[in-house]
Amino acid sequence: MMHIGACIASLLGQGGSRRYGLTWKWIRFFKNDRDRRDLVTCGSAAGIAAAFRAPVGGVLFALEEMASWWTSGLLWRAFFTTAVVAIILRALIDVCLSGKCGLFGKGGLIMFDVYSANISYHMQDVPPVLLLGVVGGILGSLYNFLLDKVLRVYAIINKKSVTYKIFIACTISIFTSCLLFGLPWLASCQPCPLDSTEDCPTIGRSGNYKKFQCPPGHYNDLASLIFNTNDDAIRNLFSKNTDAEFQHSTMLIFFVTCFILSIISYGVVAPAGLFVPVIVTGASYGRFVGMLFNSHTNLNHGLFAVLGAASFLGGSMRMTVSLCVIILELTNNLLLLPMIMIVLLVSKTVADAFNGNIYDLIMKAKGFPYLEVHVEPYMRQLTVADVVTGPLQVCHGNEKVGNIVHILKTTNHQGFPVIDEPPHSESPVLYGLILRAHLITLLKKRVFLRTPVRIGSDAFRHFSADEFAKKGLGNVDKIEDIKLTEEEMEMFLDLHPFTNASPYTVVETMSLAKASTLFREVGLRHLLVIPKRTT
């Protein structure tokens, strides 16, 4: 859902889709890097809010994980987005409660309500919680490590052909189906609880107590977890007053199964997320730990499952504030706030000692350009002059068309410094920065001059704002599509009116660490390095 929300926002940020007739005039105002970035951030917040019925948690997730540059304006936009999601979700829930949505219409704004006014905990409950945090940190870092390796293997296989992608997906699907059908045979039948408010046992798609080859009045606890949706499995694990419903072996088998299947299933050509599998896996080992400490703690097994899910989320995703609020909104369990805070902090601290968070590892495995939040220590010993490479490609304020075409065809840079030289200035001086997309637009419009003179701001009369707006993915103009005559190649373009005359610049002696931090936190695309003046 988070990815879906971000994709919809990105679609709006690139002007909609002409293929599907989703273009409106008002969308063109968002066709720039800043608004597109903000829209994707708000879209991810909306996805979290819709998936977990956690509007405030969605805002905090966008703040903690998505945005590197946060403003008060973006804060209220994200809050407004999730508020709209909550209102629409409430309306749809009311419709589904009438029975029009089938098996998927259950639940409310609180997905896994484990609230209890009788919750109490003492100092003797802290050691098991700390242990959960340590275990969550170790398992979370191991999960990230294995997932990174699996994704790299899939990336190598997927490069071969589409057939390999489909084969892997089919193989894993068949293996998963066979495994999940066979595992319940390892569990023994349990007598139905006498105080149960639900039917026991049940046969079919609904119901928590699955019969699965058991005699009348008995149920298979492992089948009750496997043959349910992930949401129902989480609800069963989080449920209070269910300490006697699951066996130790069942929890251990279910945890190992979820841990392995969630790793090998992610990365195949099928829509699969991270949040819910991680929550299910964490809840299973959390409940198992609760069983082990049953006689040494006041917390019931359902609350241990909540803490286990929090520890595994913290160990794999390395977020604290947003995860804490999301879990509170998921469970309506405010009384457990101190314990959730402790387990998240411990799991994150332990996991950080081994590797990075899961999102960073996935981006690296997929080869996306990405800057770490924290700079590497060696960067503090270098300056920006130590890492810049040549040859430098520049444009002059009045540049020959042929030179511009040559630069665009021989480089992949998306921006070029514009230099003024005599007679436009006493000595060579940086005038600003011009984008590749803008140069291509100027070439397409053919606003050429026969002599290298400045034409001033009157040049804008030949253009509309849409022509300089950022193009969507797949709609980018290419220099190879522009055909120019020999006569036009000898003409000139005055770049001054179309150049950003105030780009971000740093001197060549600036620390590389400081420049990297500036580049990431301000959300820059280009950073110009200029020589330090000696006079």
XYZ file of C-alpha atoms in Angstrom:
535
model
C 0.000 0.000 0.000
C 2.862 2.361 0.721
C 4.295 1.665 -2.742
C 0.871 2.065 -4.365
C 0.365 5.426 -2.670
C 3.800 6.613 -3.784
C 3.152 5.437 -7.372
C -0.156 7.308 -7.578
C 1.521 10.433 -6.217
C 4.358 10.105 -8.731
C 1.799 9.757 -11.535
C 0.209 13.043 -10.482
C 3.638 14.643 -10.130
C 4.520 13.921 -13.750
C 1.305 15.371 -15.145
C -0.869 12.279 -15.185
C -1.047 9.744 -17.978
C -1.964 10.657 -21.537
C -2.318 6.990 -22.455
C -5.192 6.500 -20.003
C -6.671 9.987 -20.324
C -5.673 11.019 -16.793
C -4.396 14.486 -17.581
C -5.871 17.614 -16.071
C -4.715 21.198 -16.348
C -4.298 21.657 -12.603
C -1.752 18.787 -12.461
C 0.803 20.765 -14.481
C 1.558 22.909 -11.426
C 3.207 19.878 -9.767
C 5.553 19.023 -12.643
C 8.766 19.920 -10.820
C 11.227 18.071 -8.624
C 10.180 19.625 -5.321
C 6.433 19.067 -5.666
C 6.941 15.574 -7.039
C 9.128 14.722 -4.051
C 6.498 16.095 -1.659
C 3.704 14.252 -3.449
C 5.538 10.927 -3.212
C 6.128 11.548 0.499
C 2.432 12.281 1.069
C 1.488 9.259 -1.051
C 3.577 6.923 1.082
C 1.997 8.398 4.223
C -1.449 7.771 2.728
C -0.495 4.169 1.949
C 0.551 3.482 5.539
C -2.588 5.193 6.842
C -4.817 3.083 4.590
C -3.044 -0.233 5.143
C -2.795 -0.050 8.930
C -5.555 2.474 9.743
C -2.805 4.605 11.275
C -3.101 8.210 9.999
C -0.705 9.728 12.528
C 1.695 6.824 12.107
C 1.650 7.411 8.353
C 2.710 11.030 8.816
C 5.515 10.039 11.168
C 6.639 7.253 8.816
C 6.970 9.777 5.991
C 8.893 12.079 8.326
C 11.250 9.404 9.659
C 11.889 7.249 6.605
C 10.806 8.963 3.382
C 11.798 12.623 3.557
C 15.375 13.853 3.864
C 14.214 17.499 3.835
C 11.197 18.245 6.029
C 9.255 21.507 6.194
C 6.178 22.641 8.090
C 4.330 22.917 4.782
C 5.053 19.278 3.964
C 3.979 18.303 7.482
C 0.482 19.729 7.181
C 0.100 18.384 3.631
C 0.948 14.879 4.812
C -1.384 15.293 7.787
C -4.187 16.504 5.513
C -3.616 13.528 3.202
C -3.860 10.955 5.980
C -6.886 12.733 7.471
C -8.704 12.370 4.143
C -7.679 8.699 4.060
C -9.110 8.170 7.557
C -12.442 9.794 6.608
C -12.825 7.783 3.393
C -11.766 4.605 5.201
C -14.392 5.220 7.877
C -17.067 5.633 5.215
C -16.030 2.437 3.420
C -15.943 0.499 6.695
C -19.545 1.541 7.372
C -20.510 0.206 3.941
C -18.663 -3.075 4.505
C -20.219 -3.610 7.934
C -23.541 -4.071 6.154
C -22.138 -7.294 4.678
C -21.476 -6.082 1.146
C -17.729 -6.792 1.186
C -17.712 -10.489 2.051
C -14.830 -11.877 4.088
C -12.753 -8.729 3.542
C -15.246 -6.373 5.165
C -14.429 -7.109 8.776
C -12.699 -4.821 11.238
C -12.706 -1.137 12.020
C -10.230 1.677 12.353
C -8.479 -0.386 15.044
C -7.309 -3.544 13.245
C -6.050 -5.661 16.165
C -7.737 -4.384 19.304
C -5.880 -5.823 22.323
C -6.784 -3.040 24.721
C -7.448 -4.081 28.276
C -7.994 -1.872 31.302
C -6.418 -4.590 33.478
C -2.947 -4.390 31.906
C -0.280 -3.962 34.553
C 3.431 -4.615 34.595
C 6.216 -4.438 37.139
C 10.004 -4.524 37.223
C 10.004 -8.304 36.912
C 8.462 -7.882 33.441
C 11.353 -5.736 32.168
C 13.984 -8.519 31.663
C 11.779 -10.541 29.261
C 11.024 -7.347 27.344
C 14.733 -6.496 27.118
C 15.405 -10.037 25.912
C 12.742 -9.573 23.236
C 14.497 -6.396 22.118
C 17.882 -8.120 21.867
C 16.434 -11.116 20.026
C 14.513 -8.786 17.703
C 17.676 -6.857 16.892
C 19.652 -10.020 16.114
C 16.877 -11.618 14.079
C 16.128 -8.342 12.302
C 19.732 -7.891 11.206
C 19.878 -11.556 10.118
C 16.637 -11.071 8.177
C 18.087 -8.034 6.399
C 21.325 -9.864 5.598
C 19.572 -12.888 4.104
C 17.049 -10.769 2.209
C 19.881 -8.742 0.679
C 21.590 -11.926 -0.534
C 18.354 -13.334 -1.971
C 17.584 -10.099 -3.820
C 21.044 -10.063 -5.389
C 20.585 -13.657 -6.587
C 17.156 -12.802 -8.008
C 18.618 -9.754 -9.743
C 21.153 -11.946 -11.561
C 18.495 -14.471 -12.596
C 15.909 -11.866 -13.614
C 18.351 -10.257 -16.058
C 18.258 -13.354 -18.268
C 14.647 -13.264 -19.449
C 11.025 -12.923 -18.381
C 10.728 -16.709 -18.492
C 13.116 -17.038 -15.564
C 11.077 -14.530 -13.545
C 7.869 -16.465 -14.104
C 9.606 -19.782 -13.399
C 10.928 -18.538 -10.038
C 7.523 -17.172 -9.062
C 5.766 -20.418 -9.997
C 8.369 -22.553 -8.214
C 8.116 -20.576 -4.985
C 4.310 -20.568 -5.183
C 4.142 -24.356 -5.584
C 6.732 -24.903 -2.840
C 4.870 -22.570 -0.479
C 1.506 -24.224 -1.138
C 2.859 -27.730 -0.569
C 4.752 -26.688 2.548
C 1.832 -24.869 4.146
C -0.518 -27.762 3.468
C 1.865 -30.321 4.946
C 2.993 -28.447 8.058
C -0.285 -28.746 10.034
C 0.245 -32.519 10.089
C 3.126 -31.847 12.497
C 0.774 -30.335 15.083
C -1.454 -32.309 17.406
C -5.155 -31.663 17.878
C -6.284 -29.456 20.755
C -9.646 -29.556 22.554
C -11.851 -26.563 21.794
C -11.895 -23.872 24.515
C -15.006 -24.120 26.636
C -15.345 -20.339 26.963
C -14.863 -19.580 23.255
C -17.294 -17.070 21.746
C -16.644 -18.415 18.227
C -17.550 -21.677 16.552
C -15.048 -24.469 17.192
C -13.995 -26.273 15.134
C -14.656 -24.619 11.766
C -14.358 -25.792 8.184
C -13.964 -23.439 5.248
C -12.470 -20.041 4.579
C -13.614 -18.304 7.763
C -13.189 -19.092 11.429
C -10.221 -19.182 13.800
C -10.364 -22.804 14.958
C -9.551 -25.012 11.967
C -10.641 -28.662 12.171
C -7.995 -30.075 9.744
C -8.415 -33.832 10.251
C -9.173 -33.475 13.962
C -12.014 -35.313 15.744
C -15.188 -33.450 16.771
C -14.614 -30.885 19.497
C -10.935 -30.449 18.596
C -8.955 -28.068 16.384
C -5.462 -27.842 14.874
C -3.711 -24.745 16.242
C -1.054 -24.625 13.499
C -3.711 -24.903 10.778
C -5.594 -22.081 12.488
C -2.606 -19.820 11.820
C -1.605 -21.096 8.376
C -5.054 -21.428 6.783
C -6.048 -17.886 7.662
C -5.150 -14.566 6.106
C -2.172 -12.734 7.557
C -4.522 -10.239 9.192
C -6.477 -13.003 10.939
C -3.246 -14.753 11.941
C -1.980 -11.530 13.520
C -5.326 -11.050 15.238
C -5.118 -14.569 16.680
C -1.566 -14.008 17.922
C -2.367 -10.603 19.434
C -5.573 -11.774 21.128
C -5.720 -11.574 24.904
C -6.917 -14.403 27.154
C -5.743 -17.021 24.648
C -2.701 -18.319 26.510
C -3.796 -21.964 26.234
C -4.755 -21.980 22.538
C -1.282 -22.536 21.018
C 1.507 -25.000 21.785
C 5.221 -24.228 22.037
C 6.042 -26.365 19.002
C 3.334 -24.636 16.966
C 4.782 -21.196 17.627
C 8.303 -22.345 16.817
C 7.274 -24.023 13.534
C 5.156 -21.051 12.507
C 7.974 -18.594 13.249
C 10.588 -20.517 11.233
C 8.144 -20.932 8.346
C 7.221 -17.244 8.231
C 10.856 -16.182 8.554
C 12.029 -18.309 5.621
C 9.042 -17.810 3.321
C 9.015 -14.035 3.751
C 12.673 -13.919 2.660
C 12.448 -16.128 -0.413
C 9.092 -14.686 -1.520
C 10.211 -11.069 -1.565
C 11.661 -10.053 -4.902
C 9.687 -12.397 -7.151
C 7.317 -11.001 -9.787
C 4.378 -10.826 -7.408
C 3.067 -7.986 -5.240
C 4.516 -8.582 -1.792
C 5.159 -6.179 1.031
C 7.418 -6.104 4.059
C 5.334 -4.785 6.930
C 2.781 -7.575 7.370
C 5.225 -10.525 6.983
C 7.557 -8.882 9.496
C 4.681 -8.314 11.928
C 3.518 -11.943 11.630
C 7.046 -13.279 12.111
C 7.754 -11.028 15.078
C 4.420 -11.806 16.722
C 5.052 -15.556 16.471
C 8.418 -15.514 18.239
C 7.143 -12.888 20.681
C 4.354 -15.207 21.729
C 6.857 -18.074 21.963
C 9.011 -16.029 24.367
C 5.874 -15.230 26.350
C 5.215 -18.955 26.704
C 8.746 -19.519 27.997
C 8.377 -16.786 30.641
C 4.784 -17.694 31.446
C 5.360 -18.179 35.166
C 7.742 -15.227 35.559
C 5.720 -12.346 34.149
C 2.335 -10.662 34.461
C 2.010 -10.026 30.717
C -0.202 -12.380 28.726
C 0.942 -14.082 25.541
C -0.957 -11.696 23.274
C 0.927 -8.703 24.660
C 4.210 -10.557 24.185
C 3.193 -11.059 20.557
C 2.686 -7.288 20.205
C 6.115 -6.629 21.719
C 7.685 -9.311 19.521
C 6.238 -7.684 16.405
C 7.597 -4.327 17.575
C 11.067 -5.774 18.207
C 11.274 -7.415 14.777
C 10.037 -4.250 13.063
C 12.634 -2.222 14.932
C 15.379 -4.728 14.158
C 14.684 -4.829 10.423
C 13.380 -1.339 9.604
C 15.282 0.632 12.296
C 12.515 3.169 12.890
C 11.370 4.120 16.364
C 8.824 6.935 16.658
C 6.720 6.052 13.618
C 6.688 2.318 14.401
C 5.704 3.029 17.986
C 2.714 5.118 16.904
C 1.713 2.664 14.148
C 1.657 -0.217 16.643
C -0.356 1.848 19.113
C -2.890 2.741 16.426
C -3.005 -0.876 15.242
C -3.692 -2.314 18.681
C -5.352 0.527 20.619
C -2.960 -0.411 23.411
C -1.733 2.850 24.922
C -1.001 1.309 28.311
C 1.819 -0.721 26.778
C 3.567 2.384 25.409
C 6.625 2.287 27.752
C 7.301 -1.361 26.918
C 6.979 -0.737 23.169
C 9.383 2.199 23.405
C 11.946 0.105 25.271
C 11.767 -2.858 22.906
C 12.072 -0.624 19.822
C 15.095 1.218 21.192
C 16.878 -1.985 22.236
C 16.198 -3.821 18.962
C 17.315 -0.868 16.832
C 20.496 -0.382 18.878
C 21.437 -4.061 18.646
C 20.658 -4.326 14.924
C 22.583 -1.153 14.024
C 25.744 -2.899 15.202
C 25.449 -5.404 12.323
C 24.043 -3.747 9.175
C 21.750 -1.061 7.794
C 17.981 -0.931 7.673
C 16.057 -3.032 5.206
C 15.061 -0.184 2.877
C 18.651 0.979 2.436
C 19.818 -2.555 1.684
C 17.061 -3.062 -0.904
C 17.942 0.187 -2.690
C 21.610 -0.785 -2.801
C 20.787 -4.276 -4.053
C 18.691 -2.807 -6.866
C 21.466 -0.360 -7.785
C 19.541 2.838 -7.070
C 21.629 5.983 -6.479
C 21.377 6.597 -2.775
C 23.165 8.734 -0.194
C 23.486 7.412 3.339
C 22.048 9.457 6.179
C 25.415 9.389 7.932
C 28.567 10.095 5.954
C 31.468 7.667 5.956
C 34.317 8.559 8.354
C 36.889 8.774 5.544
C 34.926 11.630 3.948
C 35.984 13.921 6.782
C 39.572 13.630 5.607
C 38.788 14.634 2.002
C 37.724 17.803 0.242
C 35.387 18.075 -2.730
C 38.403 18.836 -4.930
C 39.714 15.329 -4.185
C 36.732 13.600 -5.789
C 35.719 15.786 -8.740
C 36.582 14.271 -12.089
C 36.981 15.697 -15.564
C 36.867 16.661 -18.257
C 34.463 19.442 -17.325
C 31.686 20.133 -19.830
C 30.532 23.756 -19.809
C 28.387 26.016 -21.960
C 29.073 29.668 -22.683
C 26.462 32.347 -22.241
C 26.243 32.632 -26.020
C 26.946 29.148 -27.292
C 27.080 27.751 -30.813
C 24.260 25.299 -31.525
C 26.687 22.680 -32.833
C 28.647 22.760 -29.567
C 25.468 22.260 -27.531
C 24.442 19.294 -29.655
C 27.920 17.765 -29.297
C 27.868 18.145 -25.499
C 24.408 16.604 -25.203
C 25.301 13.651 -27.421
C 28.646 12.857 -25.792
C 27.636 13.151 -22.122
C 24.853 11.932 -19.856
C 24.986 14.881 -17.469
C 21.649 16.447 -16.576
C 23.028 19.920 -15.872
C 25.836 22.100 -17.219
C 27.609 25.168 -15.821
C 27.197 28.324 -17.905
C 30.349 30.462 -18.157
C 30.593 34.088 -19.238
C 33.812 35.147 -20.942
C 34.976 38.422 -22.507
C 33.401 40.511 -23.934
C 30.450 39.668 -21.630
C 32.701 39.808 -18.553
C 36.204 40.972 -17.706
C 37.349 37.415 -16.979
C 35.797 33.935 -17.124
C 33.107 33.787 -14.436
C 30.357 31.340 -13.487
C 26.980 32.689 -14.583
C 24.781 29.772 -13.480
C 23.482 26.310 -14.311
C 21.266 25.126 -17.159
C 19.512 21.757 -17.341
C 19.783 19.253 -20.171
C 15.986 19.225 -20.561
C 15.961 23.002 -21.010
C 18.703 22.865 -23.636
C 16.734 20.277 -25.595
C 13.624 22.468 -25.364
C 15.574 25.446 -26.741
C 16.866 23.342 -29.617
C 13.364 22.088 -30.424
C 11.973 25.633 -30.562
C 14.935 26.771 -32.715
C 15.233 30.237 -31.185
C 18.637 30.634 -32.825
C 20.676 33.786 -33.463
C 23.017 34.462 -36.343
C 25.384 36.427 -34.095
C 26.352 35.873 -30.418
C 24.332 38.661 -28.776
C 22.212 38.808 -25.619
C 18.473 38.979 -26.245
C 17.213 39.567 -22.706
C 13.939 38.395 -21.174
C 11.970 38.875 -24.413
C 12.993 35.331 -25.324
C 10.318 33.940 -22.971
C 7.594 35.090 -25.348
C 8.376 32.061 -27.516
C 7.705 29.570 -24.697
C 5.003 28.434 -22.318
C 5.503 27.208 -18.759
C 4.544 23.657 -19.748
C 7.482 23.417 -22.132
C 9.958 23.893 -19.277
C 8.048 21.724 -16.794
C 9.693 18.466 -15.790
C 8.647 15.633 -18.056
C 7.288 12.382 -16.690
C 9.171 9.109 -16.907
C 9.047 7.780 -20.452
C 8.159 11.186 -21.900
C 11.639 12.714 -21.791
C 12.779 14.350 -25.027
C 16.024 12.993 -26.494
C 18.680 14.893 -28.406
C 18.680 12.153 -31.069
C 15.104 13.093 -32.002
C 16.082 16.642 -32.989
C 17.184 17.103 -36.598
C 19.137 20.274 -37.405
C 20.574 21.535 -40.676
C 24.213 22.478 -41.196
C 23.225 26.135 -41.265
C 21.411 25.854 -37.925
C 24.408 24.104 -36.360
C 26.496 27.222 -37.055
C 24.026 29.559 -35.339
C 24.000 30.631 -31.672
C 21.782 30.325 -28.604
C 21.641 32.942 -25.865
C 21.423 30.864 -22.683
C 21.321 33.754 -20.204
C 17.507 34.093 -19.910
C 17.076 30.345 -19.331
C 19.918 29.782 -16.858
C 19.528 29.389 -13.110
C 21.752 32.276 -12.040
C 21.829 31.262 -8.354
C 22.733 27.558 -8.152
C 24.163 25.986 -5.019
C 27.954 26.262 -5.071
C 30.755 25.214 -2.735
C 34.438 26.070 -2.779
C 36.920 23.354 -3.654
C 38.322 23.272 -0.113
C 35.007 22.296 1.513
C 34.954 19.019 3.426
C 33.490 16.158 1.405
C 31.441 15.105 4.428
C 29.879 18.552 4.743
C 29.147 18.723 1.007
C 27.502 15.279 1.078
C 25.308 16.303 4.008
C 24.315 19.519 2.226
C 23.519 17.644 -0.981
C 21.286 15.113 0.764
C 19.455 17.263 3.289
C 18.617 20.089 0.887
C 17.549 17.588 -1.771
C 19.883 18.862 -4.474
C 20.334 17.450 -7.958
C 23.447 19.476 -8.818
C 26.189 21.060 -6.744
C 28.825 23.211 -8.431
C 32.411 23.247 -7.159
C 34.225 26.528 -7.747
C 37.897 27.399 -7.138
C 38.829 29.354 -4.057
C 39.825 32.906 -4.836
C 43.403 33.760 -3.998
C 42.987 37.538 -4.074
